[in-house]
Short mmCIF file of C-alpha atoms in Angstrom, two decimals:
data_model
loop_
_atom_site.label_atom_id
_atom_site.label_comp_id
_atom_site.label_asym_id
_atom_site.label_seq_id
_atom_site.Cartn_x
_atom_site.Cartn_y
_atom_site.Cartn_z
CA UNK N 1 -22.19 13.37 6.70
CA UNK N 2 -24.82 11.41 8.19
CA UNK N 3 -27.19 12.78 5.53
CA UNK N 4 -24.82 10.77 3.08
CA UNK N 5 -24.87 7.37 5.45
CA UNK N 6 -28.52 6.52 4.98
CA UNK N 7 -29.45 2.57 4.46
CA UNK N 8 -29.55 1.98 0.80
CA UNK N 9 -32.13 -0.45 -0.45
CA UNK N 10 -31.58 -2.13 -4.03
CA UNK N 11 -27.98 -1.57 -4.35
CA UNK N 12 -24.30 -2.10 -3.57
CA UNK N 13 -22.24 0.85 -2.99
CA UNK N 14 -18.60 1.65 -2.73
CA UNK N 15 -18.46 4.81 -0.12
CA UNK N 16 -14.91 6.41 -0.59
CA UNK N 17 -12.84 8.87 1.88
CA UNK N 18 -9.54 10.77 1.44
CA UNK N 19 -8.46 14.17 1.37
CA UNK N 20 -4.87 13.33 0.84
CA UNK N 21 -3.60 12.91 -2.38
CA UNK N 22 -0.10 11.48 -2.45
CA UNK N 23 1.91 13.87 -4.37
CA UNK N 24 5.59 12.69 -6.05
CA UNK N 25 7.80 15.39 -5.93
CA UNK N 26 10.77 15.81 -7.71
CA UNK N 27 13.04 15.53 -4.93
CA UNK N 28 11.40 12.06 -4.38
CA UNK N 29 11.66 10.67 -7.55
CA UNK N 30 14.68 9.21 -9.79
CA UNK N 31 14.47 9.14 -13.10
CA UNK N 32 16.25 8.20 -15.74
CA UNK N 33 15.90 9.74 -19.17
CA UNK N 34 17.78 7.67 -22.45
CA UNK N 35 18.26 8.02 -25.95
CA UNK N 36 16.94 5.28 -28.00
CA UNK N 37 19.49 4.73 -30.52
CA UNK N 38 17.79 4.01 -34.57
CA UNK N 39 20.41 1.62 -36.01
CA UNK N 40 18.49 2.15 -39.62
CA UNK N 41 20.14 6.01 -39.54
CA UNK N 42 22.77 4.52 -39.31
CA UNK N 43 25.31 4.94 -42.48
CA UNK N 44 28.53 3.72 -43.06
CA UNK N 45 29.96 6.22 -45.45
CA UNK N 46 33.07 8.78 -45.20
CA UNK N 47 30.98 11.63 -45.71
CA UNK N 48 27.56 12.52 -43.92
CA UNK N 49 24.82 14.16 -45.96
CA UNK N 50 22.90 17.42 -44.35
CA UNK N 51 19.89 14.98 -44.45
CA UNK N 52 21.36 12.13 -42.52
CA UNK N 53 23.04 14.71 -40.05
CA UNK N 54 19.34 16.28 -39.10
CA UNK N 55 17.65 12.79 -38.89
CA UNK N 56 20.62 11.76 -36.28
CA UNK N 57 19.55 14.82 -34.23
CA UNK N 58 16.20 14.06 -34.37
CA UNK N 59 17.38 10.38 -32.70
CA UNK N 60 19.24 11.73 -29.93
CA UNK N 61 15.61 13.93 -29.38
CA UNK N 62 13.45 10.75 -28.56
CA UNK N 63 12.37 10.02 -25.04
CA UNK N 64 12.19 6.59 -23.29
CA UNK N 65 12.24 6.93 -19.79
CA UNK N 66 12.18 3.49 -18.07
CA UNK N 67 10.78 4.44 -14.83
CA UNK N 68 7.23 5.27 -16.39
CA UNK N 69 4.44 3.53 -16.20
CA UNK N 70 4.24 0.25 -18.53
CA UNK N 71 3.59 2.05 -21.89
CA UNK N 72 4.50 5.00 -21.57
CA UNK N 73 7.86 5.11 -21.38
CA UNK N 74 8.04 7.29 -24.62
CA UNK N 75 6.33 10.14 -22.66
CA UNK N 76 7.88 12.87 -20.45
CA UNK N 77 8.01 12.24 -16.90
CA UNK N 78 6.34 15.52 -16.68
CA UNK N 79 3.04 14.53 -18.35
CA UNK N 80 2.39 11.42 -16.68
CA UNK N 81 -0.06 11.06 -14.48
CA UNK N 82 -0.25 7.24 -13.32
CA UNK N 83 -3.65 7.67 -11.07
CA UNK N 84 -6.61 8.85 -11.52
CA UNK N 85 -9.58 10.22 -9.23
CA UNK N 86 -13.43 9.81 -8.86
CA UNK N 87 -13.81 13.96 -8.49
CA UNK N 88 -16.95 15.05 -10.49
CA UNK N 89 -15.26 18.07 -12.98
CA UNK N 90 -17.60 21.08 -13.35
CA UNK N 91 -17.72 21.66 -17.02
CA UNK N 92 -16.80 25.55 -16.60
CA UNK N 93 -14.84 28.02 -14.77
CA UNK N 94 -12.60 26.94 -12.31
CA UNK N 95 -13.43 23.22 -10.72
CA UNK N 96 -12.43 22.46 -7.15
CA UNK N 97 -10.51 19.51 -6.83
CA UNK N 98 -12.29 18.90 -2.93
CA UNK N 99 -15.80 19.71 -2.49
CA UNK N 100 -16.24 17.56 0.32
CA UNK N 101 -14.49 14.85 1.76
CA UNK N 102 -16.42 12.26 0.86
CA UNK N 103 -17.19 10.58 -2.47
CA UNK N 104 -19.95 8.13 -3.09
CA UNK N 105 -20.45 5.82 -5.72
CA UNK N 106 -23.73 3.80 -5.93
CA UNK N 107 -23.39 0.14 -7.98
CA UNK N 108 -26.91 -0.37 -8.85
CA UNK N 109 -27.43 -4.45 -9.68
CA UNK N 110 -31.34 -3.82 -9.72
CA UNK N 111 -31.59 -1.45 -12.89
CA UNK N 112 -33.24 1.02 -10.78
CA UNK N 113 -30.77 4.29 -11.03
CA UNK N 114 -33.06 6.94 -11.84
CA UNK N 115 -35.61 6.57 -8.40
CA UNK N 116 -32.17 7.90 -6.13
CA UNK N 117 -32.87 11.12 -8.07
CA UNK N 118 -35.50 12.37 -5.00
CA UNK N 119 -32.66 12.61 -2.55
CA UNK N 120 -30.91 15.74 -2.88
CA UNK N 121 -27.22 14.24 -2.04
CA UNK N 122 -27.77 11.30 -4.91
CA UNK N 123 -27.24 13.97 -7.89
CA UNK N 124 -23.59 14.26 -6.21
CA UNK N 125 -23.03 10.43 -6.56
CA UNK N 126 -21.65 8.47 -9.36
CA UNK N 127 -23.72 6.26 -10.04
CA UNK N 128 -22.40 2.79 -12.54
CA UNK N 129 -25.44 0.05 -13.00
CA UNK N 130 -24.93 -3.34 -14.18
CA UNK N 131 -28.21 -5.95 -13.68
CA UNK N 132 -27.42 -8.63 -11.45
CA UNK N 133 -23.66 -7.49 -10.64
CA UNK N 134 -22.08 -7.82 -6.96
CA UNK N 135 -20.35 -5.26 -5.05
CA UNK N 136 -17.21 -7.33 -5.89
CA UNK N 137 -17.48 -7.12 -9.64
CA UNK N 138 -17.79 -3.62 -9.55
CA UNK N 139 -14.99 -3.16 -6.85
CA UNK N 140 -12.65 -5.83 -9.34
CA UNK N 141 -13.94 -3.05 -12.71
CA UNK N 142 -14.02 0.28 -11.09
CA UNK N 143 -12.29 0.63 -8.23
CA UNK N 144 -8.43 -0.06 -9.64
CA UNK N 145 -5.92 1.38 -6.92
CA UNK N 146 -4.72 3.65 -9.70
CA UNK N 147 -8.22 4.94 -9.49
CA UNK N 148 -8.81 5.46 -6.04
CA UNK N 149 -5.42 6.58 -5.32
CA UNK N 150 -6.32 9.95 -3.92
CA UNK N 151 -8.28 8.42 -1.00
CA UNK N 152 -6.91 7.87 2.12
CA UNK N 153 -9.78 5.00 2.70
CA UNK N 154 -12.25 3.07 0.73
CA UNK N 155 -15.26 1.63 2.43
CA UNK N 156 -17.10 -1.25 0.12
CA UNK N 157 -20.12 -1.87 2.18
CA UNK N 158 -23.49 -3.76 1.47
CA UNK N 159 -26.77 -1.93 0.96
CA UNK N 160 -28.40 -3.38 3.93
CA UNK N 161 -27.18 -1.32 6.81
CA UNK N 162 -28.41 0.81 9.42
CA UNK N 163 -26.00 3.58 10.54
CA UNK N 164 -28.01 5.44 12.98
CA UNK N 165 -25.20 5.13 15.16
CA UNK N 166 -22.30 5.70 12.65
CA UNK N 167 -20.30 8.75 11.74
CA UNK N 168 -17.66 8.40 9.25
CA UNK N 169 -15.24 11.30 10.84
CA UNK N 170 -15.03 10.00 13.92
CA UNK N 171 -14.57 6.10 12.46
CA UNK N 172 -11.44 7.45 10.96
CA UNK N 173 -10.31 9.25 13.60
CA UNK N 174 -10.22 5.77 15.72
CA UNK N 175 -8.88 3.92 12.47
CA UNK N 176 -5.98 6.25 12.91
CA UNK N 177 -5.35 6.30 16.43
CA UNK N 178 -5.73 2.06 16.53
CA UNK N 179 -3.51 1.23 13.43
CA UNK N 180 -6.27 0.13 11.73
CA UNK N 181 -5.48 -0.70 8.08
CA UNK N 182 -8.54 -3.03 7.89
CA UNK N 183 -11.41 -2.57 9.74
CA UNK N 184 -15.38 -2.60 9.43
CA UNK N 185 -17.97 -1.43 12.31
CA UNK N 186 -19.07 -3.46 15.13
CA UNK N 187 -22.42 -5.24 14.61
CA UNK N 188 -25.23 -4.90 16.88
CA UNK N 189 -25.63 -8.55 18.15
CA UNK N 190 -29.49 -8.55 18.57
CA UNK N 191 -29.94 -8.87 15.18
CA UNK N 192 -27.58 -12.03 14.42
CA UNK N 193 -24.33 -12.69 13.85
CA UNK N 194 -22.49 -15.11 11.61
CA UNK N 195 -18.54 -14.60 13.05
CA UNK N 196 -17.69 -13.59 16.90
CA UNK N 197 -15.45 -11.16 15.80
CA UNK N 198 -17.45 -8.69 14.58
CA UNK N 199 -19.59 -8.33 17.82
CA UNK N 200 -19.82 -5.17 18.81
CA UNK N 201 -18.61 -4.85 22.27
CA UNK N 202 -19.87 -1.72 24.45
CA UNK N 203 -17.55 -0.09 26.60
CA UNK N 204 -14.79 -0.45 24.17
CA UNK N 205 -13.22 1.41 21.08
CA UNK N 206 -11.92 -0.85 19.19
CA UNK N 207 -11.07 -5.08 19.34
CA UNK N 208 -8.63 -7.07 17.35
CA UNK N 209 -9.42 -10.57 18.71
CA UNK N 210 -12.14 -12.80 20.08
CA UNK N 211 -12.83 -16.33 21.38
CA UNK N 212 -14.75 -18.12 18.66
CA UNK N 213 -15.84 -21.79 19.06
CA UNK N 214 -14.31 -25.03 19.46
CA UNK N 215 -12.38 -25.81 17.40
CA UNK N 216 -12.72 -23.09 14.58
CA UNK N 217 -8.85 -21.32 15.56
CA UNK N 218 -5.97 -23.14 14.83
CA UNK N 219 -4.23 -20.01 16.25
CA UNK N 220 -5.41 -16.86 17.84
CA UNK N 221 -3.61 -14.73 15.92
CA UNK N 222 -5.41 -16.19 12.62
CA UNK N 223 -8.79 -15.83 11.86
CA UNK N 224 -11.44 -16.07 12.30
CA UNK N 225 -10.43 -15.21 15.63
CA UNK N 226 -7.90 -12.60 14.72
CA UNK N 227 -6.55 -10.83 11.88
CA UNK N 228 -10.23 -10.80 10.83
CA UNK N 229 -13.27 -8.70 9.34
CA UNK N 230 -16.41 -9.72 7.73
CA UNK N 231 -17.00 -9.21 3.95
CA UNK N 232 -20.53 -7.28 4.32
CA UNK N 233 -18.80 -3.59 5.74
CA UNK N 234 -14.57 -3.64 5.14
CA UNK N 235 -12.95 -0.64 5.36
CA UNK N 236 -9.96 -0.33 3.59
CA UNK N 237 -6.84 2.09 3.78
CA UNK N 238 -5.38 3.12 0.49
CA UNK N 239 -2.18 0.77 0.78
CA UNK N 240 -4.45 -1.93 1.90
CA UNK N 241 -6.65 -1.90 -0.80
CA UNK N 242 -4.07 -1.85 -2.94
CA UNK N 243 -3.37 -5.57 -2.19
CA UNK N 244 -7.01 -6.85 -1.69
CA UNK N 245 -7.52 -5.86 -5.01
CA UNK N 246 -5.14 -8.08 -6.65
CA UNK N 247 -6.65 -10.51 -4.75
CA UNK N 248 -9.81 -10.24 -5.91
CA UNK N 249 -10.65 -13.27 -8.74
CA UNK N 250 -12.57 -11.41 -12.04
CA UNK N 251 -14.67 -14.73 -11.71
CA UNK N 252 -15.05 -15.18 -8.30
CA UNK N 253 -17.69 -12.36 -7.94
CA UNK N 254 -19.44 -13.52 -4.32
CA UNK N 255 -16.22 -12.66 -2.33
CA UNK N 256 -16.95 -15.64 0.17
CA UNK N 257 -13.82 -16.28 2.02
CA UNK N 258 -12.49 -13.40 0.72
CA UNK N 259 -12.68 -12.19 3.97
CA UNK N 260 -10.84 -14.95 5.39
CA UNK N 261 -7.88 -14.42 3.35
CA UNK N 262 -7.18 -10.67 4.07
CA UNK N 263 -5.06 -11.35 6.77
CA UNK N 264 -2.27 -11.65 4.14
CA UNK N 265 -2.52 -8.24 3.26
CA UNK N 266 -1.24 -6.63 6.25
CA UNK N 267 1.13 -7.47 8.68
CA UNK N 268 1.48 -8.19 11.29
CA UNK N 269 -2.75 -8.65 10.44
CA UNK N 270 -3.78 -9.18 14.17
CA UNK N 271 -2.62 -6.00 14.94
CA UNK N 272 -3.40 -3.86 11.71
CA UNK N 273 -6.95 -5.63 11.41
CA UNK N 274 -9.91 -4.74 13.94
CA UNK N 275 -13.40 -4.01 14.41
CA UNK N 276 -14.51 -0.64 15.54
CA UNK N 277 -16.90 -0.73 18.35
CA UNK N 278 -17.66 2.60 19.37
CA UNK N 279 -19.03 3.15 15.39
CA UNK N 280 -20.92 0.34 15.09
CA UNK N 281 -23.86 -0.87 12.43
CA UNK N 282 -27.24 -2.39 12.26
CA UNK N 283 -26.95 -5.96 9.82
CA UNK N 284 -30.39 -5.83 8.33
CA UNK N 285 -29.89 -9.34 6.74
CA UNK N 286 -32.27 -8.71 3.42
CA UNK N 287 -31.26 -11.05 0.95
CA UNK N 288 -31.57 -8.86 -2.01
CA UNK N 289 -28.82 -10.59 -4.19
CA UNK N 290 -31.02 -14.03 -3.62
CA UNK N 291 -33.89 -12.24 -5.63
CA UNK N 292 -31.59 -11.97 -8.61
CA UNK N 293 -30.86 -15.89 -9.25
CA UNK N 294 -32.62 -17.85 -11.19
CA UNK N 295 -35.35 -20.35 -10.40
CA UNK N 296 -34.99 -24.12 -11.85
CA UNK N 297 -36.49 -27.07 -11.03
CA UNK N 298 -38.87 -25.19 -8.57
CA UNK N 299 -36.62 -24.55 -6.63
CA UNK N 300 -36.33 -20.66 -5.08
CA UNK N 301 -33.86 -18.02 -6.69
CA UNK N 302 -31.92 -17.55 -3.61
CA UNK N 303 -31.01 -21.32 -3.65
CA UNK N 304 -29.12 -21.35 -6.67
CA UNK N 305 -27.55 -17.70 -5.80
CA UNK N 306 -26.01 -19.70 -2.27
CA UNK N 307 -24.97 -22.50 -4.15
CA UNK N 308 -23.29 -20.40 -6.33
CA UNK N 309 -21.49 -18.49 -2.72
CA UNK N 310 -19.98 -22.02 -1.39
CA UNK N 311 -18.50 -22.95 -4.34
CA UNK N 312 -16.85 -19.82 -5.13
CA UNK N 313 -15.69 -20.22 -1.69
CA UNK N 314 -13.92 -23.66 -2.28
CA UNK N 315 -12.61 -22.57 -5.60
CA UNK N 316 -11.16 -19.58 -3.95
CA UNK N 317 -9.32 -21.63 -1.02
CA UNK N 318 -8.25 -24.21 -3.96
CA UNK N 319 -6.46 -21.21 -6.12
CA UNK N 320 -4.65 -19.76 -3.04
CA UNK N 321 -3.60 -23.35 -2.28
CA UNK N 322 -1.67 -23.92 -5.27
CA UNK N 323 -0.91 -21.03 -5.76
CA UNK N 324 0.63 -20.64 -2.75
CA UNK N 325 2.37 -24.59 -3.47
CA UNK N 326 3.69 -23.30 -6.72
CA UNK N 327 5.50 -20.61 -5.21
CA UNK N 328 7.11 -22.09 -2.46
CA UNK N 329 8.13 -24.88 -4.82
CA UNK N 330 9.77 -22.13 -7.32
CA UNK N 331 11.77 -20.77 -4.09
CA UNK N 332 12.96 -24.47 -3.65
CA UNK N 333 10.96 -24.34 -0.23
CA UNK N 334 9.37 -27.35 1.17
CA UNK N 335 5.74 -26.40 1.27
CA UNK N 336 5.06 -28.41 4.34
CA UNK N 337 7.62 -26.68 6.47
CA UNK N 338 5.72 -23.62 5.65
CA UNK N 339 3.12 -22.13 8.22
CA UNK N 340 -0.36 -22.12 6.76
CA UNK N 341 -2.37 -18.67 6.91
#
C-alpha cells in the first residue's frame, strides 16, 4: 500500500479503508408492513359492484412500511438499500465487490486531474475536481455516511504529507488495539508544530494527552490537551464519522476549529481520541490553498485566504454556542450549570 501513500501535490484527498460492510439481517431487523387504507374507495351502498370489490383488493395490496428510509416507505423492505459504496463497477462479467482494501479518492481544487494519469495506481482512483474547493467541501458533498458506509475508516488528509514512515495496515491495527475512534499520525517535530498534541513521541505507540502551555487547558481531559487531533490528517472510524459529518457547516468550508470540537463526537473523547506515534507523518507546510485567494489592495492571495480561516473559526464557535444555549434552554436546563466542552 505504500505505492498508494505517496505525497500528493495540488490536491486534497479523502483516502478511505474498510473491508467490512455492515450487513442487516433479517433476524436483526423489525419491520412493520401496513395497509394504507383509500377512503375515496370507499362506498356506502348495500350492494358492492365487481369493480369496487377489485379496486378494494388492490388497497389492501399497497405497501408503506414505516421503518424505511424517509421516502421510501412505499417500497419493499427487500429492495432498499439505504447506503451506498465508492467500489468502481466493471462494466462486464462478473464485478468484485473488493479488489483491494483500500479506496482512494483524489479532490482536485487546482483543475489539474488529467497529469495523475502517469502513475499507474491513479487510473484506480476516483477522482471529483472542483477549482478552488477545500477538502471540507468535498468531505460535506461526497462523503455522506450513507456513502461511505461500507468502510470501516475514512482518512481525510491534506496533500502535503510525507509518509515515508507510514503504513496504513499496521495504523489500523494500533487504531484497533488502542480504542481509537479518532486518531491522525504523529508529526515529526523538526519540521514545526502548531498543537503539542500531535508530537510524535518515539518510544511509544500511541498518546491520548499532553501538557500544552499556560494557560491553554481549562481541563486535561479537554483539548487541546486531550480529547484532541489536528484538522490536517484525522482519521475517522465509520461511527465516528458519522457524527463529524453533521457537524460539518456547508458554509464553513476551512474546518478551523473543527478540530477542536470533535471531542463531542465520542465519548468518553480522551480515551477514544489519540495520536498514533509509531505511524507517524512528515507536515510539509506548503500553503497551496493560499495560492487560490484572491489578491486586493496589493495585498498577497494567501492573506485574504487566512482571513477568511479565523473568521470561519469564530463563526463556528458562535453557532455551537447558541446552539448549544438553545438546547439546554428547550430541556428547561440552566445553561450556566452546564459544563462547557
Amino acid at each position: 500500500m505504500r505505492l498508494i501513500l505517496i505525497t500528493f501535490i495540488g490536491v486534497a484527498f479523502g483516502f478511505l479503508m474498510g473491508v467490512s460492510y455492515p450487513i442487516l439481517l433479517e433476524n436483526k431487523m423489525t419491520l412493520s408492513t401496513i395497509v394504507l387504507p383509500d377512503n375515496s374507495t370507499h362506498i356506502e351502498t348495500p350492494t358492492i359492484s365487481p369493480q369496487v370489490k377489485a379496486q378494494e383488493v388492490n388497497d389492501v395490496r399497497k405497501i408503506w412500511v414505516p421503518s424505511n428510509p424517509q421516502g421510501a416507505e412505499r417500497l419493499a423492505p427487500g429492495i432498499v438499500v439505504p447506503h451506498s459504496d465508492l467500489y468502481l463497477r466493471r462494466l462486464y462479467g462478473h464485478p468484485s465487490e473488493f479488489s483491494e482494501n483500500f479506496t482512494i479518492l483524489l479532490f482536485h481544487y487546482d483543475n489539474r486531474a488529467s497529469e495523475w494519469d502517469q502513475y499507474e495506481w491513479s487510473k484506480k482512483a476516483i477522482h471529483i475536481s472542483a477549482l478552488k474547493q477545500t477538502k471540507w467541501w468535498y468531505a460535506k458533498r461526497f462523503l455522506h455516511p450513507d456513502v461511505v458506509a461500507a468502510y470501516d475508516y475514512i482518512f481525510i488528509w491534506d496533500e502535503d504529507l510525507g509518509v515515508q514512515n507510514f503504513t496504513a495496515e499496521e495504523y489500523i491495527k494500533l487504531v484497533k488495539k488502542h480504542g481509537l475512534e479518532i486518531s491522525q499520525p504523529g508529526v515529526d517535530p523538526r519540521r514545526g508544530l502548531t498543537w503539542k498534541m500531535t508530537k510524535r513521541l518515539e518510544d511509544s505507540e500511541v498518546h491520548k494527552e499532553t501538557e500544552e502551555r499556560p494557560g491553554w487547558c481549562k481541563d486535561p481531559h479537554l483539548p487541546p490537551c486531550a480529547g484532541f487531533v489536528e484538522i490536517m490528517a484525522p482519521v475517522f472510524s465509520r461511527e465516528a464519522w458519522r457524527c463529524v459529518w453533521h457537524m460539518i457547516q456547508n458554509d464553513l468550508v476551512h474546518g478551523w476549529g473543527l478540530d477542536l470540537a470533535l471531542q463531542r463526537c465520542v465519548e468518553p473523547a480522551h480515551e477514544k481520541i489519540g495520536v498514533v506515534d509509531a505511524q507517524w507523518i512528515v507536515h510539509q507546510g506548503i500553503p497551496s490553498l493560499g495560492n487560490q485567494g484572491q489578491a486586493d489592495d496589493g495585498r498577497p492571495p494567501w492573506q485574504g485566504v487566512r482571513e477568511r480561516c479565523k473568521l470561519e473559526w469564530k463563526m463556528l464557535q458562535h453557532r455551537f454556542a447558541n446552539a448549544e444555549k438553545n438546547y439546554y434552554k428547550s430541556m428547561g436546563i440552566d445553561p450556566s450549570n452546564t459544563t462547557s466542552h
